[in-house]
Short mmCIF file of C-alpha atoms in Angstrom, two decimals:
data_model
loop_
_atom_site.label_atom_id
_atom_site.label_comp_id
_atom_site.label_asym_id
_atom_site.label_seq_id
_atom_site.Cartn_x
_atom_site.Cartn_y
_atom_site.Cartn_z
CA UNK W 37 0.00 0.00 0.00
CA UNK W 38 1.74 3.24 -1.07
CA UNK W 39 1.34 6.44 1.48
CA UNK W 40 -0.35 8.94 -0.82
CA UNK W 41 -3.41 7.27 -2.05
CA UNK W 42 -4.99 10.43 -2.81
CA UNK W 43 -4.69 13.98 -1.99
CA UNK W 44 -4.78 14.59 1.84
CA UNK W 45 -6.30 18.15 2.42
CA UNK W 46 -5.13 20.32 4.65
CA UNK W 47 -7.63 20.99 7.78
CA UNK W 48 -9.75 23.68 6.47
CA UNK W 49 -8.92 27.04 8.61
CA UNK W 50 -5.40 26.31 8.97
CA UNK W 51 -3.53 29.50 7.37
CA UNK W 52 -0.46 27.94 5.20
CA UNK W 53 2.01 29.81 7.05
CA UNK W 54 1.08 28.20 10.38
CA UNK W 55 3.53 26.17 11.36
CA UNK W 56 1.80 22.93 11.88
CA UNK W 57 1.15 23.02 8.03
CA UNK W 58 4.22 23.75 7.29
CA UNK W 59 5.36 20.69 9.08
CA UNK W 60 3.00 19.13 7.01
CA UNK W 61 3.96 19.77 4.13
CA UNK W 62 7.35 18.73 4.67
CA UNK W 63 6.51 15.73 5.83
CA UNK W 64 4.34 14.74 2.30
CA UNK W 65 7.73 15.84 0.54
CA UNK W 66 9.98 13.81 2.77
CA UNK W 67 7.30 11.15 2.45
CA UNK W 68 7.26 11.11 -1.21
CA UNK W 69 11.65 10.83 -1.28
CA UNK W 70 10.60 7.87 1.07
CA UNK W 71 12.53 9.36 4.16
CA UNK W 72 10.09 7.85 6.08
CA UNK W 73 12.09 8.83 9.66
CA UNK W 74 12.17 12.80 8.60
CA UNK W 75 8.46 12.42 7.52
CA UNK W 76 7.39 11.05 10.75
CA UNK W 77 9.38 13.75 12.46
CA UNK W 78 7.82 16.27 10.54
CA UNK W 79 4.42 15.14 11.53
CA UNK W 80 5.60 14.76 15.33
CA UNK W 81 6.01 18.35 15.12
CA UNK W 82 3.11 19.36 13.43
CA UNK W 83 0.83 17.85 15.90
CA UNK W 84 2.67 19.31 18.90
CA UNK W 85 1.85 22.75 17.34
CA UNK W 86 -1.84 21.47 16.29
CA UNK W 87 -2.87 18.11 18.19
CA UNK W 88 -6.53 17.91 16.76
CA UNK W 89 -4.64 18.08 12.91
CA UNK W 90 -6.79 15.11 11.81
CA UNK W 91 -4.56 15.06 7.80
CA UNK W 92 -1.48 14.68 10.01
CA UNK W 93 -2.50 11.96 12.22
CA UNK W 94 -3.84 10.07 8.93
CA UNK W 95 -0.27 10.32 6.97
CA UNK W 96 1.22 9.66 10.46
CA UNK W 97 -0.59 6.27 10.44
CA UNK W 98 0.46 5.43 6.99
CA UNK W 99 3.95 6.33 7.48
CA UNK W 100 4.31 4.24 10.66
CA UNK W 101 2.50 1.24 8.18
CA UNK W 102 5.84 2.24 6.01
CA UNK W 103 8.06 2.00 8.70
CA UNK W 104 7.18 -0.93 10.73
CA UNK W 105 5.26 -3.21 8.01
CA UNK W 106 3.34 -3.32 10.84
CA UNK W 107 -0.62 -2.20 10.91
CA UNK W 108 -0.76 -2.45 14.50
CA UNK W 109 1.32 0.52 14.29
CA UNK W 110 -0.64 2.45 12.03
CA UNK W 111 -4.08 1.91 13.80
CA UNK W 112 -4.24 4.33 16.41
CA UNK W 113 -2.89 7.46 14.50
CA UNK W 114 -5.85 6.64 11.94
CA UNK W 115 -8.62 6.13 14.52
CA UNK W 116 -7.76 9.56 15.86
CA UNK W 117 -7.58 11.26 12.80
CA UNK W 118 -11.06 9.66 11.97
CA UNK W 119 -12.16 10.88 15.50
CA UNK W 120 -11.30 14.43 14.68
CA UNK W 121 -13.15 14.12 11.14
CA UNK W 122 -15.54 11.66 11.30
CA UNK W 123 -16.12 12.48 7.55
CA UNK W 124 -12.13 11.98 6.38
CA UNK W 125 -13.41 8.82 3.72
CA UNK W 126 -9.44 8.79 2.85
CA UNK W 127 -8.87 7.72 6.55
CA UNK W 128 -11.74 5.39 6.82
CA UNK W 129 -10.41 3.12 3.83
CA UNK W 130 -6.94 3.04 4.95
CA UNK W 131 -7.89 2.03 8.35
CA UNK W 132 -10.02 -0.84 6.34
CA UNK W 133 -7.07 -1.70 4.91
CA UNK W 134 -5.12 -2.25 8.04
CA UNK W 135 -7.62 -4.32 9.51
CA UNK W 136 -7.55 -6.45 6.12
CA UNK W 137 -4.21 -6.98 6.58
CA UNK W 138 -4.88 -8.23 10.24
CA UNK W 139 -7.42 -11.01 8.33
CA UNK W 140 -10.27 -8.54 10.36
CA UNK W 141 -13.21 -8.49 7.83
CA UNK W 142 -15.75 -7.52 10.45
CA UNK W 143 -13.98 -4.33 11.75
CA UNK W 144 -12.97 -3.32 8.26
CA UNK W 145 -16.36 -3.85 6.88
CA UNK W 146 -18.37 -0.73 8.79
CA UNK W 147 -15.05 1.50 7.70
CA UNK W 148 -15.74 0.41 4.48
CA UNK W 149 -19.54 1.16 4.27
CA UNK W 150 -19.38 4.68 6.15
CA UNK W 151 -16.68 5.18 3.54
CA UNK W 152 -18.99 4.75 0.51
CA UNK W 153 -22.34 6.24 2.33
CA UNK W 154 -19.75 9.59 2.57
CA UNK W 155 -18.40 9.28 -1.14
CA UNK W 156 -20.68 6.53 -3.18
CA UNK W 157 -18.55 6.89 -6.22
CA UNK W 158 -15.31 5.62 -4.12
CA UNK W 159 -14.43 2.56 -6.15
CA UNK W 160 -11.12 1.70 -4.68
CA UNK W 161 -13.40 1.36 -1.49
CA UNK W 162 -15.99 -0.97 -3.26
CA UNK W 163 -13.50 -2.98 -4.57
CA UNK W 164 -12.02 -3.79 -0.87
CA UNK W 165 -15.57 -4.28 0.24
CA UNK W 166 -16.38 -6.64 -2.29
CA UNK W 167 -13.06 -9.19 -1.80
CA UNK W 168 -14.15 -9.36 2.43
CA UNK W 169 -17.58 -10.29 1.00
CA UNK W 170 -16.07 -12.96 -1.76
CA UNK W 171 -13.69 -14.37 1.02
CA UNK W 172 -16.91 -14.56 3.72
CA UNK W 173 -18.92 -16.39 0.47
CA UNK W 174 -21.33 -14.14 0.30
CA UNK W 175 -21.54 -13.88 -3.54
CA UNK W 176 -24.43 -11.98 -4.00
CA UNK W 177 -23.14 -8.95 -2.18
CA UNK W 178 -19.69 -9.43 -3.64
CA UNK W 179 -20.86 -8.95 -7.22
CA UNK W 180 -22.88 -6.27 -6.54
CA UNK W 181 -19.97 -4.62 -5.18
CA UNK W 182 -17.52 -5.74 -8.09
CA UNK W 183 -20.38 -4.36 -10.87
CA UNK W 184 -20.12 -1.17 -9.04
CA UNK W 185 -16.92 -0.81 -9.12
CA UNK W 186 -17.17 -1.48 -13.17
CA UNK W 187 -20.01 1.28 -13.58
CA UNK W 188 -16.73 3.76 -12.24
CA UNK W 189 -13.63 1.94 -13.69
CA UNK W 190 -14.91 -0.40 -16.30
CA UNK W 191 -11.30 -1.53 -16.88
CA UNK W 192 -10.82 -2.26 -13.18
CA UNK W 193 -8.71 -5.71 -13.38
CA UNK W 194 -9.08 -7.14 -10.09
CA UNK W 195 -13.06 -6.59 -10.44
CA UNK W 196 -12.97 -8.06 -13.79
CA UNK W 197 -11.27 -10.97 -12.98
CA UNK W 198 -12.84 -11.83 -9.77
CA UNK W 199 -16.38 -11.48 -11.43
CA UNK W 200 -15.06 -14.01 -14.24
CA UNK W 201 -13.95 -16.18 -11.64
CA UNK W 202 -17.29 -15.66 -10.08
CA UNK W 203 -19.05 -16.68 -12.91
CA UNK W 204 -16.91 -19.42 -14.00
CA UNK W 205 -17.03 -20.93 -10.74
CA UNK W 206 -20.88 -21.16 -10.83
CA UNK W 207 -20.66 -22.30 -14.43
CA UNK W 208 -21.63 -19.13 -16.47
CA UNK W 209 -19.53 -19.48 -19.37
CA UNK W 210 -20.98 -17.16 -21.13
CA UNK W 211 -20.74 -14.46 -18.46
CA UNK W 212 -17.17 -15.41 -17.00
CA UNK W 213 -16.48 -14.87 -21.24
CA UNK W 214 -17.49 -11.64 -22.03
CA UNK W 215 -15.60 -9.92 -18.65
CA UNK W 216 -12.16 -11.85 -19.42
CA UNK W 217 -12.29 -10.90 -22.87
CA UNK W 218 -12.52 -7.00 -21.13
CA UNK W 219 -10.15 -8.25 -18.87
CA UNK W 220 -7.78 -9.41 -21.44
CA UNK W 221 -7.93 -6.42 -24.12
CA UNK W 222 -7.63 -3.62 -21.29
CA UNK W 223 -4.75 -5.78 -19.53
CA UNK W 224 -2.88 -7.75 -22.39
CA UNK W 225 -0.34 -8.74 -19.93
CA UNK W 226 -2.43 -10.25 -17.60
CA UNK W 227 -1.71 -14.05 -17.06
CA UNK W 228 -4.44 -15.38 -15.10
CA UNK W 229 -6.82 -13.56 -16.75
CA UNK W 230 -5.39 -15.52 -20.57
CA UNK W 231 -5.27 -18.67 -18.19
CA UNK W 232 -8.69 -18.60 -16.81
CA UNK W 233 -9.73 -17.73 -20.61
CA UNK W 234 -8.06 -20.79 -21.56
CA UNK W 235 -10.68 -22.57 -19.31
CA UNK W 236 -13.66 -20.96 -19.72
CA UNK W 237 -13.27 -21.90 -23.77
CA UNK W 238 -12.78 -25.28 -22.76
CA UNK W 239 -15.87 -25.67 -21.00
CA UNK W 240 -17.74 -23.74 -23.93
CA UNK W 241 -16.32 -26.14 -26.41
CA UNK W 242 -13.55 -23.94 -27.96
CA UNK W 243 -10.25 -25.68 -28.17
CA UNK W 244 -8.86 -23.54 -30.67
CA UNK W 245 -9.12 -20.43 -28.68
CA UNK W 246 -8.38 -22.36 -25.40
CA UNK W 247 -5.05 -23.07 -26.76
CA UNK W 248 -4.67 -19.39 -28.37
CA UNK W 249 -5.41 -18.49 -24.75
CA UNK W 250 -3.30 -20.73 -22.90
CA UNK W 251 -0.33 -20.31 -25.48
CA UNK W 252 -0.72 -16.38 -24.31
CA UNK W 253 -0.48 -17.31 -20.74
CA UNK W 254 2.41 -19.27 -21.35
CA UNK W 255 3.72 -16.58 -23.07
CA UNK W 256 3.77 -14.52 -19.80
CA UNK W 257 4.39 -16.25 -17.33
CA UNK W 258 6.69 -19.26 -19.35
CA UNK W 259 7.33 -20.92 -14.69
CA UNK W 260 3.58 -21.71 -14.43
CA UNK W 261 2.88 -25.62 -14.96
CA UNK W 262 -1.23 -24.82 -15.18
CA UNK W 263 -0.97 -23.58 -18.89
CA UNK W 264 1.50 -26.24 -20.33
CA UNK W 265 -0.32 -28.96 -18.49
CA UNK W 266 -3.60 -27.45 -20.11
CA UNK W 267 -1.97 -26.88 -23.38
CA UNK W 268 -0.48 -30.74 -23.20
CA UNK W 269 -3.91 -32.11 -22.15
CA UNK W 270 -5.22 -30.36 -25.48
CA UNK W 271 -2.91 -30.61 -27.85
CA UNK W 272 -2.97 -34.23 -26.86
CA UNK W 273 -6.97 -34.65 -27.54
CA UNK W 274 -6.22 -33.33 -31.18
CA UNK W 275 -3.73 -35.15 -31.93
CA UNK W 276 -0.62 -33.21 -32.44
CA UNK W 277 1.86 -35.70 -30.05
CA UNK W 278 4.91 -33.45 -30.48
CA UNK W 279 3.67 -30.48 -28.66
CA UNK W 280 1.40 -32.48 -26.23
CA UNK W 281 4.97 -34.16 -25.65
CA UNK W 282 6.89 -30.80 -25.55
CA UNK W 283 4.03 -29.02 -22.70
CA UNK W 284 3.80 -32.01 -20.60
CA UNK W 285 8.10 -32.27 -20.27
CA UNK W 286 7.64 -28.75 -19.19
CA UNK W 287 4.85 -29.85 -16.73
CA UNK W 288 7.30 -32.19 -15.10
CA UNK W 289 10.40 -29.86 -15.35
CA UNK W 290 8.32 -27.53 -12.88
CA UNK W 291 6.39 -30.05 -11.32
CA UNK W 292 8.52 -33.10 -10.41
CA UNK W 293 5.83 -34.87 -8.76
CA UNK W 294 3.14 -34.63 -10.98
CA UNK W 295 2.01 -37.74 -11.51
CA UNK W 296 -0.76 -37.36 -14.24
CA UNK W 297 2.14 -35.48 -16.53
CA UNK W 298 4.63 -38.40 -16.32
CA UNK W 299 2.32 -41.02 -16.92
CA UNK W 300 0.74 -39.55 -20.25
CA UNK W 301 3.81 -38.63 -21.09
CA UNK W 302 5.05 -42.06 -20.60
CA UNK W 303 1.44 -43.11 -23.16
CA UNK W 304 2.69 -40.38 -26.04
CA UNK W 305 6.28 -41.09 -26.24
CA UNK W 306 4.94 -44.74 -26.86
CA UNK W 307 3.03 -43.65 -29.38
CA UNK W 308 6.33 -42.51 -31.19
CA UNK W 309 8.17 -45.59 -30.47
CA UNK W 310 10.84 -43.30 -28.09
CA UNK W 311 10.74 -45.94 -25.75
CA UNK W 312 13.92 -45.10 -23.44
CA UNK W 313 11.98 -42.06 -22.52
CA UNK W 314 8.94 -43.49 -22.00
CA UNK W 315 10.05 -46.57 -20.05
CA UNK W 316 11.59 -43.49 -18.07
CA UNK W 317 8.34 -41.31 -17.45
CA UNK W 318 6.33 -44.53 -16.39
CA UNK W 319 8.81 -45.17 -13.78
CA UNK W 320 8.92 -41.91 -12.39
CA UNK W 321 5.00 -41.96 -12.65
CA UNK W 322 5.40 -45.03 -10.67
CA UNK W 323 7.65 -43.98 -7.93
CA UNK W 324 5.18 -41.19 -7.24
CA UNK W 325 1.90 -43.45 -7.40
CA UNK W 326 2.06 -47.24 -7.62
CA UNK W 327 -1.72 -47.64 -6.71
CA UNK W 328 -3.32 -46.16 -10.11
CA UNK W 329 -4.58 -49.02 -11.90
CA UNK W 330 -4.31 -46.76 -15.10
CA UNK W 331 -0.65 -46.83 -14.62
CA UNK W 332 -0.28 -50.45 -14.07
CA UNK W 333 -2.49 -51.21 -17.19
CA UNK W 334 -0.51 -48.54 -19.54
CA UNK W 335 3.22 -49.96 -18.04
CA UNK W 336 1.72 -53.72 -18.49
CA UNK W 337 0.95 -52.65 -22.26
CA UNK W 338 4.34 -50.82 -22.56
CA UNK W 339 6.14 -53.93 -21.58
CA UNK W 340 3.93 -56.37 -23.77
CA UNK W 341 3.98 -54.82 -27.03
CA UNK W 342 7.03 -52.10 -26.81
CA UNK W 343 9.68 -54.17 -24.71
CA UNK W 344 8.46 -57.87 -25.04
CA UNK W 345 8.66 -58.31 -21.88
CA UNK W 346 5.92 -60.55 -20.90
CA UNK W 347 7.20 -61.63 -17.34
CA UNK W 348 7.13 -58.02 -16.13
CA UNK W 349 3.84 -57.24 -18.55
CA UNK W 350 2.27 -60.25 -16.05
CA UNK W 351 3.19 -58.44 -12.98
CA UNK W 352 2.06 -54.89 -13.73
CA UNK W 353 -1.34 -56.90 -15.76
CA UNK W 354 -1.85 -58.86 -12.15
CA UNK W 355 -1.05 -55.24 -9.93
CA UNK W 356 -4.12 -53.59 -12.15
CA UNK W 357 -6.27 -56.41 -11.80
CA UNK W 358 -5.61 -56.25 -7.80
CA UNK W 359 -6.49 -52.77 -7.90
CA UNK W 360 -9.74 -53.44 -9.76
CA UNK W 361 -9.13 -53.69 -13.18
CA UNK W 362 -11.64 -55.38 -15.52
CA UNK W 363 -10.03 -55.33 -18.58
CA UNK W 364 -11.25 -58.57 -20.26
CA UNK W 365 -8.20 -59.07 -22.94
CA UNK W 366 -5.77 -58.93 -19.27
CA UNK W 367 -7.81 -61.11 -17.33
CA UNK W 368 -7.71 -63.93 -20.24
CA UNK W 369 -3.97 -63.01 -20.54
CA UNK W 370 -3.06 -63.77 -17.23
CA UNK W 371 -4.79 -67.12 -16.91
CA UNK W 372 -2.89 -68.06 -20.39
CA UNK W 373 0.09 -67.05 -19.19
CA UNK W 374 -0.26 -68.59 -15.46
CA UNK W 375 0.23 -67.95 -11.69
CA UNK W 376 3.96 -68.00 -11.47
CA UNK W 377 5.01 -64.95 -10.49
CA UNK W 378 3.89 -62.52 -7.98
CA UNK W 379 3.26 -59.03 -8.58
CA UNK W 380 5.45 -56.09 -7.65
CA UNK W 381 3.74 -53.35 -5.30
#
């Protein structure tokens, strides 16, 4: 949270050679360079000349936040300033915003009300209110809150997004659509937004522009494993192995436990007869899960038809059946080929 949010007005009445507001203004200016010790001393001063200066005790608050990283610190010099002008909105959402960052919704929530009864068109305000309602679940109120903030910053992109997530989460598509494609052409840099885009054209049937979209977010943020395993989950569905192959070895270059990653990627380097590497990625798949009867089925048919190997085919065949398998073609397998040996856990 930076210190000057917005203008903070001089009490009205105080002549600008008095020295309290000349202490003031000192302090914004050594507040602005950062010298956050000067600026506090500045303010010291000014309220020794002028104790009831209600702006100095609010920037004296935020300055203290600056200082310490602490809101405890910057609570009291707010609640007096907002005692000495009950009306000082700028005061009422920064003390909000301390108690947010003490995980206190219900003390925030009042400051944050009173703020927009005072100044309705405060969006910055809305926008706090709304996340304490989304994090209490009450939806309703939360995108009532998030619209209004829209009506005063339609590209807000913290409102956008969280009413596509809204939306998406409660499966309007077509909704959760319309605000990330906002999202997404005010903000072109904004990740989540082109990843959660990615998703919501999955679920309305649009692989092409789910993969334009998650291609974008990989773009951006190149660390994330979400997009590449989306991208290798896709690309695998139509068909194009190579750059299912390519997303999912970036899945498991960021995510070295991710089990679902190595094991299809163990089932498409099959497909191109690169067994080494796929003998490889089944066994890591395996050390990380050795009770997924998928797994044992796919490493059964890996060593049957792409290693001949039908004495350790028999043992991952037998592992899937244990685990509840009911492939017919296995079951008749494994009474052809016997009993004899026992299957590895």
């Amino acid at each position: 949270m930076g210190v000057f949010i917005s203008a903070i007005l001089l009490l009205p009445g105080i002549s600008l050679g008095h020295e309290a507001a000349e202490r003031y203004h000192q302090a914004q200016s050594a507040a602005k360079a950062q010298q956050w010790p000067q600026a506090e001393d500045f303010l010291k001063q000014a309220l020794q000349h002028f104790p009831n200066y209600a702006e100095a005790h609010h920037l004296l608050g935020l300055i203290q936040f600056e200082v310490t990283h602490d809101p405890a610190s910057a609570i009291p010099s707010l609640q007096q300033a907002i005692t000495l002008a009950p009306h000082l909105v700028q005061a009422q959402y920064d003390l909000a915003l301390m108690y947010l960052r003490q995980q206190k919704m219900e003390e925030a929530q009042p400051l944050l009300k009173k703020a927009l009864e005072e100044y309705p068109t405060f969006w910055k305000a809305a926008l706090a209110l709304a996340q304490t309602f989304e994090q209490q679940g009450q939806i309703p109120q939360a995108l009532e809150q998030y619209d209004s903030v829209l009506i005063q910053a339609p590209d807000q992109p913290e409102a956008l997004y969280a009413v596509s997530y809204l939306n998406f989460k409660d499966g309007q598509w077509e909704e959760a659509h319309q605000s990330l494609t906002r999202l997404v052409k005010a903000h072109t840099q904004h990740s989540e937004g082109w990843l959660l885009l990615g998703r919501v054209e999955e679920m309305r049937n649009q692989p092409t522009q789910a993969i334009q979209a998650y291609e974008t977010a990989v773009t951006l943020q190149p660390a994330s494993p979400q997009a590449h395993h989306s991208l290798a989950f896709l690309y695998q569905q139509q068909g194009e192995v190579s750059k299912a192959i390519e997303h999912f070895e970036a899945v498991t270059q960021r995510k070295p436990n991710d089990f679902e990653a190595f094991m299809n990627l163990g089932v498409l380097l099959s497909t191109v007869n690169d067994t080494a590497k796929a003998k490889e990625a089944y066994l890591h798949a395996l050390a990380i899960n050795k009770a997924s009867p998928e797994l044992q089925y796919n490493l059964g048919n890996f060593f049957e038809f792409h290693e001949v190997d039908l004495d350790r085919a028999k043992q991952h065949y037998r592992r899937y059946i244990e685990l509840g398998g009911t492939d017919p073609r296995v079951q008749r397998l494994l009474e052809q080929l016997g009993p004899d040996l026992q299957p590895e856990n």
